[in-house]
Coordinates of C-alpha atoms in Angstrom, one line a residue:
Chain A
M19 CA 12.3 -11.9 -10.7
A20 CA 10.9 -8.4 -10.6
L21 CA 7.8 -7.5 -12.6
L22 CA 8.9 -4.0 -13.2
E23 CA 12.5 -2.9 -13.2
L24 CA 14.3 0.4 -13.8
R25 CA 18.0 -0.1 -14.7
E26 CA 20.3 2.9 -14.3
I27 CA 18.1 5.4 -15.8
D28 CA 19.1 9.0 -16.5
V29 CA 16.3 11.5 -17.2
F30 CA 16.6 15.1 -18.2
Y31 CA 14.3 18.1 -18.4
G32 CA 16.1 20.0 -21.1
R33 CA 19.6 20.3 -19.7
V34 CA 18.6 19.7 -16.1
Q35 CA 19.2 16.2 -15.0
A36 CA 16.2 15.0 -12.9
L37 CA 17.2 11.4 -12.3
R38 CA 20.8 9.9 -12.0
H39 CA 21.4 6.2 -12.4
V40 CA 18.1 5.3 -10.7
S41 CA 17.6 1.6 -10.4
L42 CA 14.6 0.1 -8.7
A43 CA 12.5 -3.0 -8.8
L44 CA 8.9 -3.9 -8.0
G45 CA 8.1 -7.5 -7.3
K46 CA 4.8 -9.3 -8.1
D47 CA 3.1 -8.9 -4.7
E48 CA 4.9 -5.9 -3.4
I49 CA 4.0 -2.4 -2.2
V50 CA 7.1 -0.3 -2.9
A51 CA 7.3 3.2 -1.6
L52 CA 9.3 6.0 -3.1
I53 CA 9.9 8.8 -0.6
G54 CA 11.8 12.0 -0.7
S55 CA 11.5 15.7 -0.5
N56 CA 10.1 18.0 -3.1
G57 CA 12.0 18.0 -6.4
A58 CA 13.8 14.7 -5.5
G59 CA 12.5 13.1 -8.7
K60 CA 9.6 10.9 -7.4
T61 CA 7.0 12.0 -9.9
T62 CA 9.6 12.0 -12.7
T63 CA 10.3 8.3 -12.0
L64 CA 6.6 7.5 -12.4
R65 CA 6.3 9.6 -15.5
T66 CA 9.2 7.8 -17.0
I67 CA 7.7 4.4 -16.3
S68 CA 4.3 5.4 -17.9
G69 CA 6.0 6.7 -21.0
L70 CA 5.4 10.4 -20.5
M71 CA 9.2 11.0 -20.2
H72 CA 11.9 9.1 -21.9
P73 CA 15.2 8.2 -20.3
A74 CA 18.4 9.4 -21.9
H75 CA 20.3 6.3 -20.7
G76 CA 19.2 3.1 -19.0
S77 CA 16.1 1.0 -19.5
V78 CA 12.6 0.3 -18.1
V79 CA 11.7 -3.4 -18.2
F80 CA 8.2 -4.6 -17.6
D81 CA 7.3 -8.3 -17.5
G82 CA 10.4 -9.1 -19.5
R83 CA 9.7 -6.4 -22.1
Q84 CA 11.6 -3.2 -22.9
L85 CA 9.4 -0.2 -22.2
T86 CA 11.9 2.4 -23.4
G87 CA 10.4 4.3 -26.3
V88 CA 6.9 2.8 -26.0
P89 CA 4.3 5.7 -26.1
A90 CA 2.1 6.4 -23.1
H91 CA -1.2 5.0 -24.4
Q92 CA 0.4 1.7 -25.2
V93 CA 1.9 1.5 -21.8
V94 CA -1.6 1.8 -20.4
S95 CA -2.8 -1.1 -22.5
L96 CA 0.1 -3.2 -21.3
G97 CA -1.3 -2.9 -17.8
I98 CA 0.6 -0.1 -16.1
C99 CA -1.8 2.3 -14.6
H100 CA -0.7 5.7 -13.3
A101 CA -3.1 7.6 -11.0
P102 CA -1.5 11.1 -11.4
E103 CA -1.0 13.7 -8.8
G104 CA -4.0 16.0 -8.7
R105 CA -6.4 13.2 -9.6
R106 CA -7.5 14.5 -13.0
L107 CA -11.0 13.2 -12.7
F108 CA -13.8 14.2 -15.2
P109 CA -15.5 16.7 -12.9
R110 CA -18.8 17.0 -14.8
M111 CA -19.4 13.3 -15.3
R112 CA -21.1 11.1 -12.8
V113 CA -19.0 8.9 -10.4
I114 CA -20.2 5.8 -12.2
D115 CA -19.2 7.2 -15.6
N116 CA -15.7 8.1 -14.3
L117 CA -15.3 4.5 -13.2
Y118 CA -16.5 3.2 -16.6
M119 CA -14.0 5.6 -18.3
G120 CA -11.2 3.8 -16.4
A121 CA -12.3 0.6 -18.1
Y122 CA -12.6 2.3 -21.5
A123 CA -9.9 0.2 -23.2
R124 CA -11.5 -3.1 -22.0
K125 CA -14.2 -5.0 -23.9
D126 CA -15.1 -7.7 -21.4
S127 CA -18.3 -6.4 -19.9
A128 CA -18.6 -9.2 -17.3
G129 CA -15.1 -8.4 -16.0
I130 CA -15.8 -4.7 -16.0
Q131 CA -19.0 -5.4 -13.9
H132 CA -16.9 -7.5 -11.5
D133 CA -14.3 -4.9 -11.1
L134 CA -17.0 -2.3 -10.5
D135 CA -18.4 -4.3 -7.7
R136 CA -14.9 -4.7 -6.3
V137 CA -14.4 -0.9 -6.3
F138 CA -17.7 -0.4 -4.6
T139 CA -16.7 -3.0 -2.0
L140 CA -13.4 -1.2 -1.4
F141 CA -15.1 2.2 -1.3
P142 CA -18.8 2.0 -0.2
R143 CA -18.9 5.8 -0.3
L144 CA -18.5 5.7 -4.1
Q145 CA -21.5 3.4 -4.4
E146 CA -23.6 5.9 -2.3
R147 CA -22.6 8.7 -4.6
R148 CA -22.5 6.8 -7.9
T149 CA -24.9 9.2 -9.7
Q150 CA -23.3 12.4 -8.3
L151 CA -20.9 14.4 -10.4
A152 CA -17.3 13.8 -9.6
G153 CA -16.6 17.5 -9.2
T154 CA -19.1 17.8 -6.4
L155 CA -17.3 15.1 -4.3
S156 CA -15.1 16.0 -1.3
G157 CA -11.4 15.8 -1.6
G158 CA -11.2 12.3 0.0
E159 CA -14.0 11.0 -2.1
Q160 CA -12.3 12.3 -5.2
Q161 CA -9.1 10.5 -4.2
M162 CA -11.1 7.3 -3.7
L163 CA -12.6 7.8 -7.2
A164 CA -9.1 8.3 -8.7
I165 CA -7.9 5.1 -7.2
G166 CA -11.1 3.3 -8.2
R167 CA -10.9 4.5 -11.7
A168 CA -7.3 3.3 -11.9
L169 CA -8.4 -0.1 -10.7
M170 CA -11.1 -0.3 -13.3
A171 CA -8.3 -0.7 -15.9
R172 CA -7.4 -3.9 -14.1
P173 CA -3.8 -2.9 -14.0
K174 CA -0.9 -5.3 -13.6
V175 CA 0.9 -2.5 -11.8
L176 CA -0.7 0.4 -10.0
M177 CA 1.3 3.6 -9.6
L178 CA -0.1 6.2 -7.3
D179 CA 1.3 9.7 -7.0
E180 CA 0.6 11.4 -3.6
P181 CA -2.7 9.7 -2.8
S182 CA -2.8 11.3 0.7
L183 CA -2.3 14.8 -0.5
G184 CA -4.7 17.3 1.0
L185 CA -6.7 14.7 2.9
A186 CA -7.8 14.7 6.5
P187 CA -5.8 12.2 8.7
I188 CA -8.8 9.8 9.0
L189 CA -9.2 9.7 5.3
V190 CA -5.4 9.1 4.8
Q191 CA -5.8 6.1 7.2
L192 CA -8.7 4.8 5.1
I193 CA -6.9 5.2 1.8
F194 CA -3.8 3.4 3.0
Q195 CA -5.9 0.5 4.4
V196 CA -7.5 0.2 1.0
L197 CA -4.1 0.2 -0.7
Q198 CA -3.1 -2.7 1.4
E199 CA -6.3 -4.5 0.6
I200 CA -5.8 -4.0 -3.1
N201 CA -2.3 -5.3 -2.8
S202 CA -3.4 -8.3 -0.9
Q203 CA -5.7 -9.1 -3.7
G204 CA -2.7 -9.4 -6.0
T205 CA -1.9 -6.0 -7.5
P206 CA 1.6 -4.6 -7.0
I207 CA 1.7 -1.0 -6.0
L208 CA 4.4 1.6 -6.6
L209 CA 3.6 4.4 -4.2
V210 CA 5.0 8.0 -4.2
E211 CA 4.4 9.8 -1.0
Q212 CA 5.3 12.9 1.0
N213 CA 3.7 11.3 4.0
A214 CA 6.7 9.1 4.6
T215 CA 5.6 7.5 7.9
K216 CA 2.4 6.2 6.5
A217 CA 4.0 5.0 3.3
L218 CA 6.8 3.2 5.1
E219 CA 4.3 1.5 7.5
I220 CA 2.5 -0.3 4.6
A221 CA 5.4 -0.7 2.2
H222 CA 7.3 -4.0 1.9
R223 CA 10.3 -2.1 0.6
A224 CA 11.1 1.5 0.0
Y225 CA 13.6 3.7 -1.8
V226 CA 14.7 7.1 -0.7
L227 CA 15.3 9.6 -3.5
E228 CA 17.4 12.7 -3.0
T229 CA 18.0 15.2 -5.8
G230 CA 17.7 12.5 -8.4
N231 CA 19.7 9.8 -6.7
I232 CA 18.6 6.8 -4.7
V233 CA 20.4 7.3 -1.4
M234 CA 18.9 4.5 0.6
T235 CA 16.9 1.4 0.2
G236 CA 15.5 -1.3 2.5
T237 CA 12.3 -2.7 3.9
G238 CA 9.7 -0.3 5.2
Q239 CA 10.4 -1.2 8.8
E240 CA 14.2 -0.8 8.4
L241 CA 13.8 2.7 7.0
L242 CA 11.2 3.6 9.7
R243 CA 13.9 2.8 12.3
S244 CA 16.8 4.4 10.4
A245 CA 18.1 7.4 12.1
E246 CA 18.8 9.4 8.9
V247 CA 15.3 8.8 7.5
Q248 CA 13.8 9.7 10.9
K249 CA 15.7 12.9 10.9
A250 CA 15.2 13.9 7.3
Y251 CA 11.6 12.8 6.6
L252 CA 9.8 11.6 9.6
G253 CA 10.3 14.7 11.7
V254 CA 11.3 12.7 14.8
Chain B
M211 CA -46.8 -2.7 -22.9
T212 CA -44.3 0.0 -23.5
V213 CA -47.0 2.6 -23.2
I214 CA -48.0 1.2 -19.8
G215 CA -44.4 1.1 -18.7
G216 CA -43.9 4.6 -19.9
L217 CA -47.0 5.8 -18.0
R218 CA -45.8 4.1 -14.8
R219 CA -42.4 5.7 -15.1
L220 CA -44.1 9.1 -15.6
W221 CA -46.1 8.5 -12.5
E222 CA -43.2 7.4 -10.4
T223 CA -40.6 10.1 -11.4
D224 CA -40.8 13.5 -9.7
P225 CA -40.8 16.1 -12.5
R226 CA -38.9 18.5 -10.3
R227 CA -36.0 16.1 -10.0
D228 CA -36.1 14.5 -13.5
P229 CA -38.2 16.5 -16.0
T230 CA -37.1 14.3 -18.9
T231 CA -39.9 11.8 -18.8
L232 CA -42.5 14.5 -18.4
T233 CA -41.1 16.5 -21.2
Y234 CA -41.1 13.6 -23.6
T235 CA -44.6 12.7 -22.7
L236 CA -45.8 16.3 -23.2
L237 CA -44.0 16.5 -26.5
A238 CA -45.5 13.2 -27.6
I239 CA -49.0 14.3 -26.6
G240 CA -48.5 17.7 -28.2
A241 CA -47.3 16.0 -31.4
V242 CA -50.6 14.2 -31.7
V243 CA -53.0 16.9 -30.3
V244 CA -51.7 20.1 -32.0
P245 CA -52.3 19.0 -35.6
L246 CA -55.8 17.6 -34.7
L247 CA -56.7 21.0 -33.1
A248 CA -55.2 22.8 -36.0
A249 CA -57.1 20.6 -38.5
A250 CA -60.3 21.2 -36.5
T251 CA -59.9 25.0 -36.7
G252 CA -58.8 24.8 -40.4
G253 CA -55.2 25.9 -39.7
G254 CA -53.2 23.8 -42.1
Y255 CA -50.7 26.7 -42.2
L256 CA -49.9 26.1 -38.5
V257 CA -49.3 22.4 -39.1
G258 CA -46.9 23.3 -41.9
Q259 CA -45.1 25.7 -39.7
I260 CA -44.6 23.1 -37.0
A261 CA -43.2 20.8 -39.7
D262 CA -40.7 23.6 -40.5
A263 CA -39.9 23.9 -36.8
G264 CA -39.2 20.1 -36.8
V265 CA -36.4 20.7 -39.3
F266 CA -34.8 23.0 -36.7
V267 CA -35.4 20.4 -34.0
L268 CA -33.4 17.9 -36.1
L269 CA -30.6 20.4 -36.6
A270 CA -30.5 21.4 -33.0
I271 CA -30.3 17.7 -31.9
G272 CA -27.4 17.2 -34.3
L273 CA -25.6 20.3 -33.2
N274 CA -26.1 19.3 -29.6
V275 CA -24.0 16.2 -30.3
V276 CA -21.1 18.4 -31.4
V277 CA -21.4 21.3 -28.9
G278 CA -23.3 19.7 -26.0
F279 CA -21.8 16.3 -25.8
A280 CA -18.3 16.6 -27.3
G281 CA -17.8 20.3 -26.4
L282 CA -16.7 21.3 -29.9
L283 CA -17.9 24.8 -30.9
D284 CA -19.2 24.6 -34.5
L285 CA -20.2 27.9 -35.9
G286 CA -20.7 26.7 -39.5
Y287 CA -23.3 24.1 -38.9
A288 CA -25.6 25.4 -41.6
A289 CA -23.0 24.3 -44.2
F290 CA -24.0 20.6 -43.7
F291 CA -27.6 21.6 -43.8
A292 CA -26.9 23.2 -47.3
I293 CA -25.0 20.1 -48.4
G294 CA -27.9 17.8 -47.5
A295 CA -30.5 20.1 -49.1
Y296 CA -28.5 20.7 -52.4
M297 CA -27.8 17.0 -52.6
Y298 CA -31.5 16.3 -52.5
A299 CA -32.4 19.1 -54.9
E300 CA -29.8 17.9 -57.5
L301 CA -30.9 14.2 -57.4
A302 CA -34.6 14.7 -57.1
S303 CA -35.6 17.4 -59.5
P304 CA -35.8 18.1 -63.2
Y305 CA -32.9 20.5 -62.8
L306 CA -30.0 18.3 -64.0
E307 CA -31.5 18.5 -67.5
A308 CA -29.4 21.7 -67.6
M309 CA -26.4 19.4 -67.4
G310 CA -27.5 17.4 -70.3
I311 CA -29.3 14.6 -68.4
H312 CA -32.7 14.3 -70.0
G313 CA -35.5 14.9 -67.5
G314 CA -33.1 15.2 -64.6
I315 CA -32.7 12.6 -61.9
H316 CA -35.5 11.6 -59.7
L317 CA -34.3 9.3 -56.9
P318 CA -36.7 8.3 -54.2
F319 CA -37.1 10.5 -51.1
W320 CA -36.3 7.8 -48.5
I321 CA -33.1 6.7 -50.2
L322 CA -32.0 10.3 -50.6
L323 CA -32.6 11.1 -46.9
F324 CA -29.9 8.5 -46.1
V325 CA -27.6 9.6 -49.0
G326 CA -27.9 13.2 -47.7
M327 CA -27.0 11.9 -44.3
F328 CA -23.9 10.1 -45.5
V329 CA -22.8 12.8 -47.8
A330 CA -23.0 15.4 -45.0
A331 CA -21.2 13.0 -42.6
G332 CA -18.5 12.6 -45.2
F333 CA -18.1 16.4 -45.5
G334 CA -18.1 16.6 -41.7
A335 CA -15.2 14.0 -41.6
L336 CA -13.4 15.8 -44.4
L337 CA -13.6 19.1 -42.5
G338 CA -12.9 17.5 -39.2
A339 CA -9.9 15.4 -40.1
P340 CA -7.4 18.3 -40.4
T341 CA -9.2 20.7 -38.0
L342 CA -10.1 18.7 -34.9
R343 CA -6.5 18.8 -33.8
L344 CA -7.2 22.5 -33.1
R345 CA -8.7 23.4 -29.8
G346 CA -11.5 25.8 -28.7
D347 CA -11.4 29.1 -30.4
Y348 CA -9.4 27.9 -33.4
L349 CA -11.9 25.2 -34.2
A350 CA -14.7 27.7 -34.0
I351 CA -13.0 30.0 -36.5
V352 CA -12.3 27.2 -39.0
T353 CA -16.0 26.0 -38.8
L354 CA -17.1 29.6 -39.2
G355 CA -15.0 29.8 -42.4
F356 CA -16.5 26.5 -43.7
G357 CA -20.0 27.8 -43.0
E358 CA -19.2 30.8 -45.2
I359 CA -17.4 28.9 -47.9
V360 CA -20.2 26.4 -48.7
P361 CA -23.0 28.9 -49.5
R362 CA -20.5 30.9 -51.5
V363 CA -19.3 28.0 -53.5
V364 CA -22.9 27.0 -54.2
R365 CA -23.6 30.6 -55.3
N366 CA -20.7 30.5 -57.8
L367 CA -20.8 27.0 -59.2
G368 CA -22.8 28.2 -62.2
T369 CA -24.8 25.6 -64.0
L370 CA -24.3 22.9 -61.5
T371 CA -26.2 24.7 -58.7
N372 CA -27.9 27.5 -60.7
G373 CA -26.2 30.2 -58.6
V374 CA -28.3 32.7 -56.6
N375 CA -31.5 31.5 -58.3
G376 CA -31.3 28.1 -56.7
I377 CA -33.0 25.0 -57.8
S378 CA -36.8 24.8 -57.9
A379 CA -39.4 22.2 -58.7
V380 CA -37.8 19.8 -56.2
D381 CA -39.7 16.5 -55.8
P382 CA -41.9 16.2 -52.8
P383 CA -41.5 13.2 -50.5
E384 CA -43.2 10.0 -51.7
V385 CA -44.6 7.4 -49.4
P386 CA -44.7 3.8 -50.7
A387 CA -48.1 3.1 -49.1
W388 CA -50.7 5.2 -47.4
I389 CA -54.3 4.8 -46.3
S390 CA -56.4 7.6 -47.5
G391 CA -59.8 8.2 -46.0
P392 CA -62.3 10.8 -45.0
W393 CA -59.7 12.7 -43.0
S394 CA -58.0 13.9 -46.2
G395 CA -61.4 14.2 -47.9
D396 CA -60.9 11.1 -50.0
P397 CA -62.7 7.7 -50.1
F398 CA -61.3 5.1 -47.8
K399 CA -58.6 3.0 -49.7
I400 CA -54.9 2.1 -49.7
V401 CA -52.9 4.3 -52.0
T402 CA -49.4 3.4 -53.2
D403 CA -46.6 5.7 -54.1
L404 CA -48.4 8.8 -52.8
K405 CA -46.7 12.1 -53.3
V406 CA -46.9 14.0 -50.1
T407 CA -47.8 17.6 -50.8
D408 CA -50.0 18.7 -47.9
A409 CA -48.9 20.1 -44.6
V410 CA -50.2 17.2 -42.5
G411 CA -48.2 14.7 -44.6
Y412 CA -45.0 16.7 -44.1
Y413 CA -45.8 17.0 -40.5
L414 CA -46.2 13.2 -40.1
I415 CA -43.0 12.5 -41.9
M416 CA -41.2 15.1 -39.7
V417 CA -42.5 13.5 -36.5
V418 CA -41.2 10.1 -37.6
L419 CA -37.8 11.5 -38.5
V420 CA -37.5 13.5 -35.3
T421 CA -38.5 10.5 -33.2
V422 CA -36.0 8.2 -34.9
C423 CA -33.2 10.7 -34.4
V424 CA -34.1 11.4 -30.8
V425 CA -34.0 7.6 -30.1
L426 CA -30.7 7.2 -32.0
V427 CA -28.9 10.1 -30.3
N428 CA -30.2 9.1 -26.9
N429 CA -28.8 5.7 -27.3
L430 CA -25.5 7.1 -28.5
Y431 CA -25.4 9.4 -25.4
R432 CA -25.8 6.5 -23.0
S433 CA -23.2 4.3 -24.8
R434 CA -19.5 4.0 -24.4
I435 CA -19.1 6.5 -27.2
G436 CA -21.3 9.1 -25.4
R437 CA -19.2 8.7 -22.3
A438 CA -16.0 9.1 -24.3
W439 CA -17.4 12.4 -25.8
M440 CA -18.0 13.8 -22.3
A441 CA -14.6 12.7 -21.1
V442 CA -13.0 14.5 -24.1
R443 CA -15.1 17.6 -23.3
E444 CA -14.0 17.4 -19.6
D445 CA -10.3 16.7 -19.9
E446 CA -8.8 15.7 -23.2
V447 CA -5.4 14.6 -21.7
A448 CA -7.0 12.5 -19.0
A449 CA -9.3 10.9 -21.6
A450 CA -6.4 10.0 -23.7
A451 CA -4.8 8.4 -20.7
M452 CA -7.9 6.2 -20.3
G453 CA -7.2 4.9 -23.8
V454 CA -9.6 7.2 -25.8
N455 CA -8.4 8.0 -29.3
T456 CA -9.4 11.6 -28.9
V457 CA -9.1 12.7 -32.6
R458 CA -11.2 9.8 -33.7
I459 CA -13.9 10.3 -31.1
K460 CA -14.2 14.0 -31.9
L461 CA -14.3 13.2 -35.6
L462 CA -17.2 10.8 -34.9
A463 CA -19.1 13.5 -33.0
F464 CA -18.5 15.9 -35.9
A465 CA -19.7 13.4 -38.5
I466 CA -22.8 12.4 -36.6
G467 CA -23.7 16.0 -36.0
A468 CA -23.2 16.7 -39.7
S469 CA -25.2 13.7 -40.8
L470 CA -28.3 14.8 -38.8
S471 CA -27.9 18.2 -40.5
G472 CA -27.7 16.6 -43.9
F473 CA -30.8 14.5 -43.0
G474 CA -32.7 17.7 -42.1
G475 CA -31.4 19.4 -45.2
A476 CA -32.8 16.8 -47.5
F477 CA -36.2 16.9 -45.8
Y478 CA -36.2 20.7 -45.9
A479 CA -35.5 20.8 -49.6
S480 CA -38.3 18.3 -50.3
K481 CA -40.8 20.3 -48.2
L482 CA -39.9 23.7 -49.6
A483 CA -39.5 22.3 -53.1
Y484 CA -36.8 24.9 -53.6
V485 CA -33.3 25.6 -52.4
S486 CA -31.1 28.7 -52.8
P487 CA -27.8 29.8 -51.2
G488 CA -29.7 32.4 -49.1
N489 CA -31.3 29.7 -47.0
F490 CA -28.1 28.7 -45.4
S491 CA -26.5 31.8 -44.1
F492 CA -24.4 32.3 -41.0
L493 CA -27.6 33.4 -39.3
V494 CA -29.0 29.9 -39.6
S495 CA -25.9 28.5 -37.9
V496 CA -26.2 31.0 -35.1
T497 CA -29.9 30.4 -34.7
I498 CA -29.3 26.7 -34.2
L499 CA -26.6 27.4 -31.7
V500 CA -28.9 29.7 -29.8
M501 CA -31.5 26.9 -29.7
V502 CA -29.0 24.5 -28.2
V503 CA -27.6 26.9 -25.6
L504 CA -30.9 28.4 -24.6
G505 CA -32.6 25.0 -24.4
G506 CA -30.0 23.5 -22.2
M507 CA -26.7 22.2 -23.7
G508 CA -26.3 18.5 -23.6
N509 CA -29.9 17.7 -22.7
I510 CA -31.9 16.4 -25.6
P511 CA -35.4 17.3 -24.3
G512 CA -34.1 20.7 -23.4
V513 CA -32.7 21.2 -26.9
I514 CA -36.1 20.2 -28.4
V515 CA -37.9 22.7 -26.2
G516 CA -35.3 25.3 -26.9
S517 CA -35.6 25.0 -30.7
L518 CA -39.4 25.1 -30.6
V519 CA -39.4 28.2 -28.4
I520 CA -36.8 30.0 -30.5
Y521 CA -38.6 29.0 -33.7
Y522 CA -41.9 30.3 -32.3
I523 CA -40.3 33.6 -31.3
L524 CA -38.5 34.1 -34.6
Y525 CA -41.2 33.0 -37.0
N526 CA -44.4 33.6 -35.2
F527 CA -44.2 36.0 -32.3
L528 CA -42.0 38.6 -33.9
P529 CA -43.7 38.8 -37.3
D530 CA -47.1 39.0 -35.5
L531 CA -45.9 41.6 -33.0
P532 CA -46.9 44.7 -34.9
G533 CA -50.4 43.3 -35.4
H534 CA -50.8 42.4 -31.8
L535 CA -49.6 45.7 -30.6
T536 CA -52.0 47.5 -32.9
D537 CA -54.9 45.4 -31.5
M538 CA -53.8 46.1 -27.9
A539 CA -53.4 49.9 -28.6
N540 CA -56.9 50.0 -30.0
A541 CA -58.3 47.9 -27.1
F542 CA -56.8 50.0 -24.4
G543 CA -57.5 53.4 -25.9
F544 CA -54.0 54.3 -27.1
S545 CA -55.0 54.4 -30.8
G546 CA -53.2 57.7 -31.0
L547 CA -49.9 55.9 -30.9
L548 CA -50.8 54.2 -34.2
Q549 CA -50.7 57.5 -36.1
Q550 CA -47.5 58.5 -37.8
S551 CA -46.2 61.9 -36.6
G552 CA -42.9 63.5 -37.0
D553 CA -40.1 61.0 -36.2
W554 CA -42.6 58.5 -34.8
P555 CA -43.5 56.0 -37.6
G556 CA -46.5 54.6 -35.8
L557 CA -46.6 51.8 -33.3
A558 CA -46.8 48.9 -35.8
E559 CA -43.9 50.2 -37.9
E560 CA -41.8 50.9 -34.9
A561 CA -42.4 47.4 -33.5
S562 CA -41.4 45.8 -36.8
R563 CA -38.3 47.9 -36.9
L564 CA -37.3 47.0 -33.4
K565 CA -38.1 43.3 -33.7
F566 CA -34.4 42.1 -33.5
L567 CA -33.9 44.4 -30.5
V568 CA -36.8 42.5 -28.9
F569 CA -35.4 39.2 -29.9
G570 CA -32.0 40.1 -28.5
S571 CA -33.5 41.3 -25.2
I572 CA -35.4 38.0 -24.9
L573 CA -32.2 36.1 -25.4
V574 CA -30.3 38.2 -22.9
A575 CA -33.0 38.1 -20.3
T576 CA -33.3 34.3 -20.6
M577 CA -29.5 33.8 -20.2
L578 CA -29.5 36.1 -17.2
L579 CA -32.5 34.4 -15.5
R580 CA -31.6 30.8 -16.5
P581 CA -27.9 30.7 -17.5
Q582 CA -28.1 26.9 -17.5
G583 CA -30.7 26.9 -20.2
L584 CA -34.5 26.4 -20.1
M585 CA -34.1 22.7 -19.3
P586 CA -30.5 22.0 -18.3
S587 CA -29.0 18.5 -18.1
R588 CA -28.8 17.3 -14.6
V589 CA -25.0 17.8 -15.0
R590 CA -25.3 21.5 -15.4
E591 CA -27.8 21.8 -12.6
Q592 CA -25.6 20.0 -10.1
E593 CA -22.7 22.0 -11.1
L594 CA -24.4 25.2 -10.3
Q595 CA -25.3 23.8 -6.9
K596 CA -21.9 22.6 -5.7
G597 CA -20.0 25.4 -3.9
T598 CA -20.3 23.8 -0.5
H599 CA -18.1 20.9 -1.3
E600 CA -15.3 23.1 -2.4
D601 CA -15.2 24.5 1.1
T602 CA -14.8 20.9 2.5
T603 CA -11.7 20.4 0.4
I604 CA -10.1 23.5 1.8
E605 CA -10.9 22.3 5.3
D606 CA -9.5 18.9 4.5
V607 CA -6.2 20.5 3.5
G608 CA -6.2 22.6 6.7
A609 CA -6.9 19.5 8.9
A610 CA -4.2 17.5 7.2
T611 CA -1.5 20.1 7.5
G612 CA -2.5 20.8 11.1
A613 CA -2.0 17.2 12.0
E614 CA 1.4 16.8 10.5

C-alpha cells in the first residue's frame, strides 16, 4: 500500500493543461525519481501534492487521507515537506536559526535537538558553519541547509525539487549520498531531477514525464538501461 | 555570582568581534557613575536630562522590535507614545474633575505603567489587524496616517483631552517604600509612599524601567518568536511554509512595540507632569526611527547607543552650539565674526539658524561612513562582508555545466 498516491490528476494553469491523467505512487521506504525535460510538469506535480496547486480532476491520497483541497500549511503539518527549487532559505539568519525554523511547527524540544544532531551528522559542514549567515554559504552548503531544514520538520515524506541544481559534481555526489542515507533511516523521498543519471542511480523506481504525461515507468536500473531514456535524457 | 560571571564573559570576549558585552558593561557603569558625577558637580539638570533620554531609549527599543526584528516600517510610532501619556494623564491628575468626577482620578503610578502598556498594545493590535496584510510601503503610509490622526483627535476631543492646552498637574510617580538619607539631605529613615519629584528619583526609575525592558526584549529576540520575526522579515512566503502564522506574528511585533511606547509615554507624562498634543508630532516618530537606524537596526545595544547619541545631539549639542561657537571665536581671535553686519546676523545667530542643517549633515555623514549603523548587529556586519561567496556560487554553476 502506497504512502502517497496520485490518481489520474489533471492540473491547469489557467487554460493550459500542465498535467494529464498523472498517476504515481510512493511507498513507505522508497526513493522515487521524477525525471523529464523542462516544462514536463515535474515541479507542478510537487506543487500539487503540497497543496500549492489544486487538481481539476483526480485525487491526491496521503496515508489513506484525501489531500485534495487541503491548504498548503496544513499539508506541511500532516508531514509532507517540500524543499522547493531555489532553496528559499532565510539569508540573513544564522544556519542554526534556519534549521530551527524548519522545526517551527513542532513543540517537542528533545525531538528537535535529536533531529538537529542528525542533520549535523549528515552534514558536518553545517555544524562548522552553524553561526554563519545562510546567505554567506556557498551554493552547495545552501543546498545542504535546505535539505537539513526540510528534515527538521521530521517529514513523513520528503519532496526535493532539483537538489543538484547549480552544484559542482563532487557536491552533487555528496548530496545524493546523503539522500540515500536519509532514505535508509526511514524517510521516503520523492525526487525531481534534471540530472537523470544520478537520480536513476539512487531511485528505487522512477517515472518519466513528458509534456504533462507519464510516458514510462520502471525501476531506476531498468530506466537507466532503456534505450529511449538513454537517448532522450542521459545523452548516451 | 552573576557579577563575577559577567566580568569573566567580558574578559573572555573580544570586543572587536562581539561588542555587545562591552557595551552593556559600559552602559551599566555609566548609569551608576554619571549621576554621581553630576550630583558631585551639582548638575541635577543633567541627571534629569538623562532621564528624558531614557524615555527615548525605551521608545527606540520598542520601535526596534517592529522595524529591526520584524522588518515592518512604522512611521507613526509616536501615536502609541501619545496614547500611553494621555492615558496616564487622564487617570492620574485632577483633570477629570472637568468631566464631573470630583477631584479627578488618581490611580497609582506603577499600575498605570502597565495599564498604559496594555492600552497601547491594544491600539497597536487594533491598527495592525487590518493593515498588517499590507506590505512594505503601504504599511508605512498607513502608520504615517495613524501617527497624524492620534494627535489630531486628541487636539479636537474638547473637554476629554482639553485640546491644545493639554493636561497639567499630572501626578508624579510614587514609590511604595524608599530609604532617605544624607544623600538627599534628609535624616536616615525609611519613607513610605514617597512622591518622586527630583531628577535623581526619576533617573533611578528610568534606569529600572529600561533595564527591565532590555531584558524582556532580549529574551524575546532569542526565543522562537524572535526567530519567527526574522524569518518573516527575510521571506514571508518561506516563513509561512515553515508553519508560521505570518499575520499573527507581525501583529505580535506591532503590539509589543506599541506597548513599550505606551510604557514610555506613561513615564514621560509623570515626569513632565504635563501632556499636550504638540509633544507627539511626526517629528518624534522620525527621531525615534533615526535613533534605531543610526544605532544599528536589530541590535539592542546599538539602538541604546544610537538613541543616546541622537538625544545628545538634538537636545544638548545643537542648543549649545551658538554658545560654544561664540566662546571659540573669542578664544581664537575671530570675535569680529560675532558682530552683526549687513546680511550676516552674527555667528551665534547664524549657528542657531543653521542647526537643522548641521543635524542633517551629521546624519548624512554617519550614514555614509557607517551605513550599517554605529553598532550593527552581527547579521548586518556579515552581510556587508560576503561578496566572495557569491563568486563561488557562480563558479559552482560553471563547474557543474562544464561536467555535464
